[in-house]
CSV table of C-alpha atoms and ligand atoms in Angstrom, one decimal:
chain,number,residue,atom,x,y,z
A,1004,UNK,CA,0.0,0.0,0.0
A,1005,UNK,CA,1.2,3.5,-0.8
A,1006,UNK,CA,2.6,5.2,2.3
A,1007,UNK,CA,2.6,9.0,2.8
A,1008,UNK,CA,4.2,10.9,5.7
A,1009,UNK,CA,2.9,14.3,6.9
A,1010,UNK,CA,5.6,16.3,8.6
A,1011,UNK,CA,4.9,19.6,10.5
A,1012,UNK,CA,7.6,21.9,11.8
A,1013,UNK,CA,7.9,24.4,14.6
A,1014,UNK,CA,4.9,26.0,16.3
A,1015,UNK,CA,2.4,24.0,14.3
A,1016,UNK,CA,1.6,22.1,17.4
A,1017,UNK,CA,0.0,25.3,18.6
A,1018,UNK,CA,-2.6,25.4,15.8
A,1019,UNK,CA,-6.0,26.3,17.0
A,1020,UNK,CA,-4.8,28.9,19.5
A,1021,UNK,CA,-1.8,30.3,17.6
A,1022,UNK,CA,-2.7,33.6,15.8
A,1023,UNK,CA,-6.1,32.3,14.7
A,1024,UNK,CA,-6.7,35.3,12.5
A,1025,UNK,CA,-3.8,34.0,10.3
A,1026,UNK,CA,-3.8,30.2,10.9
A,1027,UNK,CA,-7.5,29.5,11.7
A,1028,UNK,CA,-9.1,27.7,14.6
A,1029,UNK,CA,-8.4,24.1,13.5
A,1030,UNK,CA,-6.0,22.1,15.6
A,1031,UNK,CA,-3.2,20.0,14.2
A,1032,UNK,CA,-5.0,17.0,15.7
A,1033,UNK,CA,-8.1,17.8,13.7
A,1034,UNK,CA,-6.1,18.3,10.5
A,1035,UNK,CA,-4.5,14.9,11.1
A,1036,UNK,CA,-7.7,13.1,11.7
A,1037,UNK,CA,-9.2,14.7,8.5
A,1038,UNK,CA,-6.2,13.5,6.5
A,1039,UNK,CA,-6.5,10.1,8.1
A,1040,UNK,CA,-10.1,9.8,6.8
A,1041,UNK,CA,-9.1,11.1,3.3
A,1042,UNK,CA,-6.2,8.7,3.2
A,1043,UNK,CA,-8.5,5.8,4.0
A,1044,UNK,CA,-10.8,6.8,1.1
A,1045,UNK,CA,-7.8,6.9,-1.2
A,1046,UNK,CA,-6.6,3.6,0.1
A,1047,UNK,CA,-3.2,4.9,1.2
A,1048,UNK,CA,-1.4,4.6,4.5
A,1049,UNK,CA,-0.6,7.9,6.3
A,1050,UNK,CA,1.8,8.8,9.1
A,1051,UNK,CA,2.2,12.0,11.1
A,1052,UNK,CA,5.1,13.7,12.7
A,1053,UNK,CA,5.6,17.2,14.3
A,1054,UNK,CA,8.6,18.7,15.9
A,1055,UNK,CA,9.9,22.1,16.9
A,1056,UNK,CA,13.5,21.0,16.3
A,1057,UNK,CA,15.3,21.2,12.9
A,1058,UNK,CA,17.4,18.1,13.5
A,1059,UNK,CA,14.4,16.0,14.4
A,1060,UNK,CA,12.6,17.1,11.2
A,1061,UNK,CA,15.7,16.1,9.2
A,1062,UNK,CA,15.9,12.7,11.0
A,1063,UNK,CA,12.3,12.1,10.2
A,1064,UNK,CA,12.9,12.9,6.5
A,1065,UNK,CA,15.9,10.5,6.4
A,1066,UNK,CA,13.8,7.8,8.2
A,1067,UNK,CA,11.0,8.3,5.6
A,1068,UNK,CA,13.5,7.5,2.9
A,1069,UNK,CA,14.9,4.4,4.7
A,1070,UNK,CA,11.3,3.2,5.3
A,1071,UNK,CA,10.5,3.6,1.6
A,1072,UNK,CA,7.7,6.2,2.1
A,1073,UNK,CA,6.2,7.0,-1.3
A,1074,UNK,CA,5.5,10.7,-0.7
A,1075,UNK,CA,5.9,13.5,1.8
A,1076,UNK,CA,3.7,16.4,2.8
A,1077,UNK,CA,5.8,19.0,4.5
A,1078,UNK,CA,5.0,22.2,6.3
A,1079,UNK,CA,8.4,23.4,7.5
A,1080,UNK,CA,7.0,26.4,9.4
A,1081,UNK,CA,9.5,29.2,9.6
A,1082,UNK,CA,12.3,26.9,8.5
A,1083,UNK,CA,10.7,27.2,5.0
A,1084,UNK,CA,12.4,30.5,4.7
A,1085,UNK,CA,16.0,29.7,5.7
A,1086,UNK,CA,16.7,26.0,6.4
A,1087,UNK,CA,19.2,24.8,3.8
A,1088,UNK,CA,19.6,21.7,6.0
A,1089,UNK,CA,15.9,20.7,5.5
A,1090,UNK,CA,16.1,21.5,1.8
A,1091,UNK,CA,19.2,19.2,1.5
A,1092,UNK,CA,17.4,16.5,3.5
A,1093,UNK,CA,14.4,16.6,1.1
A,1094,UNK,CA,16.7,16.6,-1.9
A,1095,UNK,CA,18.7,13.7,-0.4
A,1096,UNK,CA,15.6,11.7,0.4
A,1097,UNK,CA,14.5,11.9,-3.2
A,1098,UNK,CA,10.9,11.3,-2.2
A,1099,UNK,CA,8.2,13.3,-4.0
A,1100,UNK,CA,7.3,16.1,-1.6
A,1101,UNK,CA,4.6,18.7,-1.5
A,1102,UNK,CA,5.3,21.8,0.6
A,1103,UNK,CA,2.2,23.1,2.3
A,1104,UNK,CA,1.3,26.3,4.2
A,1105,UNK,CA,-1.9,27.3,5.9
A,1106,UNK,CA,-1.4,31.0,5.2
A,1107,UNK,CA,-0.6,32.5,1.9
A,1108,UNK,CA,3.1,33.1,2.3
A,1109,UNK,CA,3.2,35.2,-0.8
A,1110,UNK,CA,0.8,37.8,0.6
A,1111,UNK,CA,2.6,38.3,4.0
A,1112,UNK,CA,5.9,39.8,5.2
A,1113,UNK,CA,8.7,39.9,2.6
A,1114,UNK,CA,10.8,37.3,4.5
A,1115,UNK,CA,8.0,34.7,4.1
A,1116,UNK,CA,7.7,35.1,0.3
A,1117,UNK,CA,10.8,33.0,-0.4
A,1118,UNK,CA,10.9,29.2,0.3
A,1119,UNK,CA,14.4,27.7,0.1
A,1120,UNK,CA,12.7,24.3,0.2
A,1121,UNK,CA,10.1,24.6,-2.6
A,1122,UNK,CA,12.7,24.3,-5.4
A,1123,UNK,CA,13.4,20.6,-4.4
A,1124,UNK,CA,9.6,19.8,-4.0
A,1125,UNK,CA,7.1,18.6,-6.5
A,1126,UNK,CA,5.0,21.7,-5.7
A,1127,UNK,CA,3.8,24.1,-3.1
A,1128,UNK,CA,0.3,24.7,-1.8
A,1129,UNK,CA,-0.2,27.8,0.2
A,1130,UNK,CA,-3.1,29.9,1.6
A,1131,UNK,CA,-5.9,27.4,1.8
A,1132,UNK,CA,-5.8,26.8,5.6
A,1133,UNK,CA,-6.4,23.2,6.5
A,1134,UNK,CA,-7.5,22.5,2.9
A,1135,UNK,CA,-3.9,23.1,1.8
A,1136,UNK,CA,-3.1,19.7,3.4
A,1137,UNK,CA,-6.1,18.0,1.7
A,1138,UNK,CA,-5.1,19.4,-1.6
A,1139,UNK,CA,-1.5,18.2,-1.1
A,1140,UNK,CA,-2.7,14.7,-0.3
A,1141,UNK,CA,-5.0,14.6,-3.3
A,1142,UNK,CA,-2.2,15.9,-5.6
A,1143,UNK,CA,0.4,13.6,-4.2
A,1144,UNK,CA,-1.7,10.5,-4.5
A,1145,UNK,CA,-2.8,11.4,-8.0
A,1146,UNK,CA,0.8,12.2,-9.1
A,1147,UNK,CA,2.1,9.0,-7.6
A,1148,UNK,CA,-0.6,6.9,-9.1
A,1149,UNK,CA,-0.3,8.7,-12.4
A,1150,UNK,CA,3.4,8.1,-12.7
A,1151,UNK,CA,3.9,6.4,-16.1
A,1152,UNK,CA,0.2,6.4,-16.9
A,1153,UNK,CA,-2.3,9.0,-18.1
A,1154,UNK,CA,-3.4,11.0,-15.1
A,1155,UNK,CA,-7.1,10.5,-14.5
A,1156,UNK,CA,-9.0,12.3,-11.7
A,1157,UNK,CA,-9.7,10.0,-8.7
A,1158,UNK,CA,-13.4,9.2,-8.1
B,1416,DQA,C1,3.5,28.6,7.8
B,1416,DQA,C2,4.0,29.9,7.2
B,1416,DQA,C3,5.4,30.2,7.9
B,1416,DQA,O1,5.9,31.5,7.4
B,1416,DQA,C4,5.3,30.3,9.4
B,1416,DQA,O2,6.5,30.6,9.9
B,1416,DQA,C5,4.6,29.1,10.0
B,1416,DQA,C6,3.4,28.6,9.3
B,1416,DQA,C7,2.0,28.3,7.3
B,1416,DQA,O3,1.6,27.2,7.4
B,1416,DQA,O4,1.3,29.2,6.9
B,1416,DQA,O5,5.0,28.7,11.0
B,1416,DQA,O6,4.3,27.5,7.3
């Protein structure tokens, strides 16, 4: 069965109470349970990890590669904007990765507009709140299943 790992970086454990005007009221637990349901519908296995520590995120990406995960959904939090180490881990892992953001990083402070990680990802989804994660899961499953075949919508 296809296996997808969802990795959330620093401060995302505070979703629900953290700056709700920017990040919404949905907790990380609710996002994970929503993705769990969606993954079941798609018939894929899904795993979740969150850490506030850069090295732990890197270890988790390495482990995903060792355990032959098929795809990653990654919200690196503020590391998005400056962690060359996480970028290198994603590149080294070689697993198709979709970068996600709850907020629209392109409409916020200038320092958020650049992602140093997006260039080594399949794509980036930003600004849709919790739906960013659902869109990433849909896109990743479809891309992975479509590899080498015509890409038909899932129904
Ligand atoms: C974020 C955007 C980042 O700029 C910020 O540092 C976060 C959350 C998002 O999901 O919108 O922690 O990744």
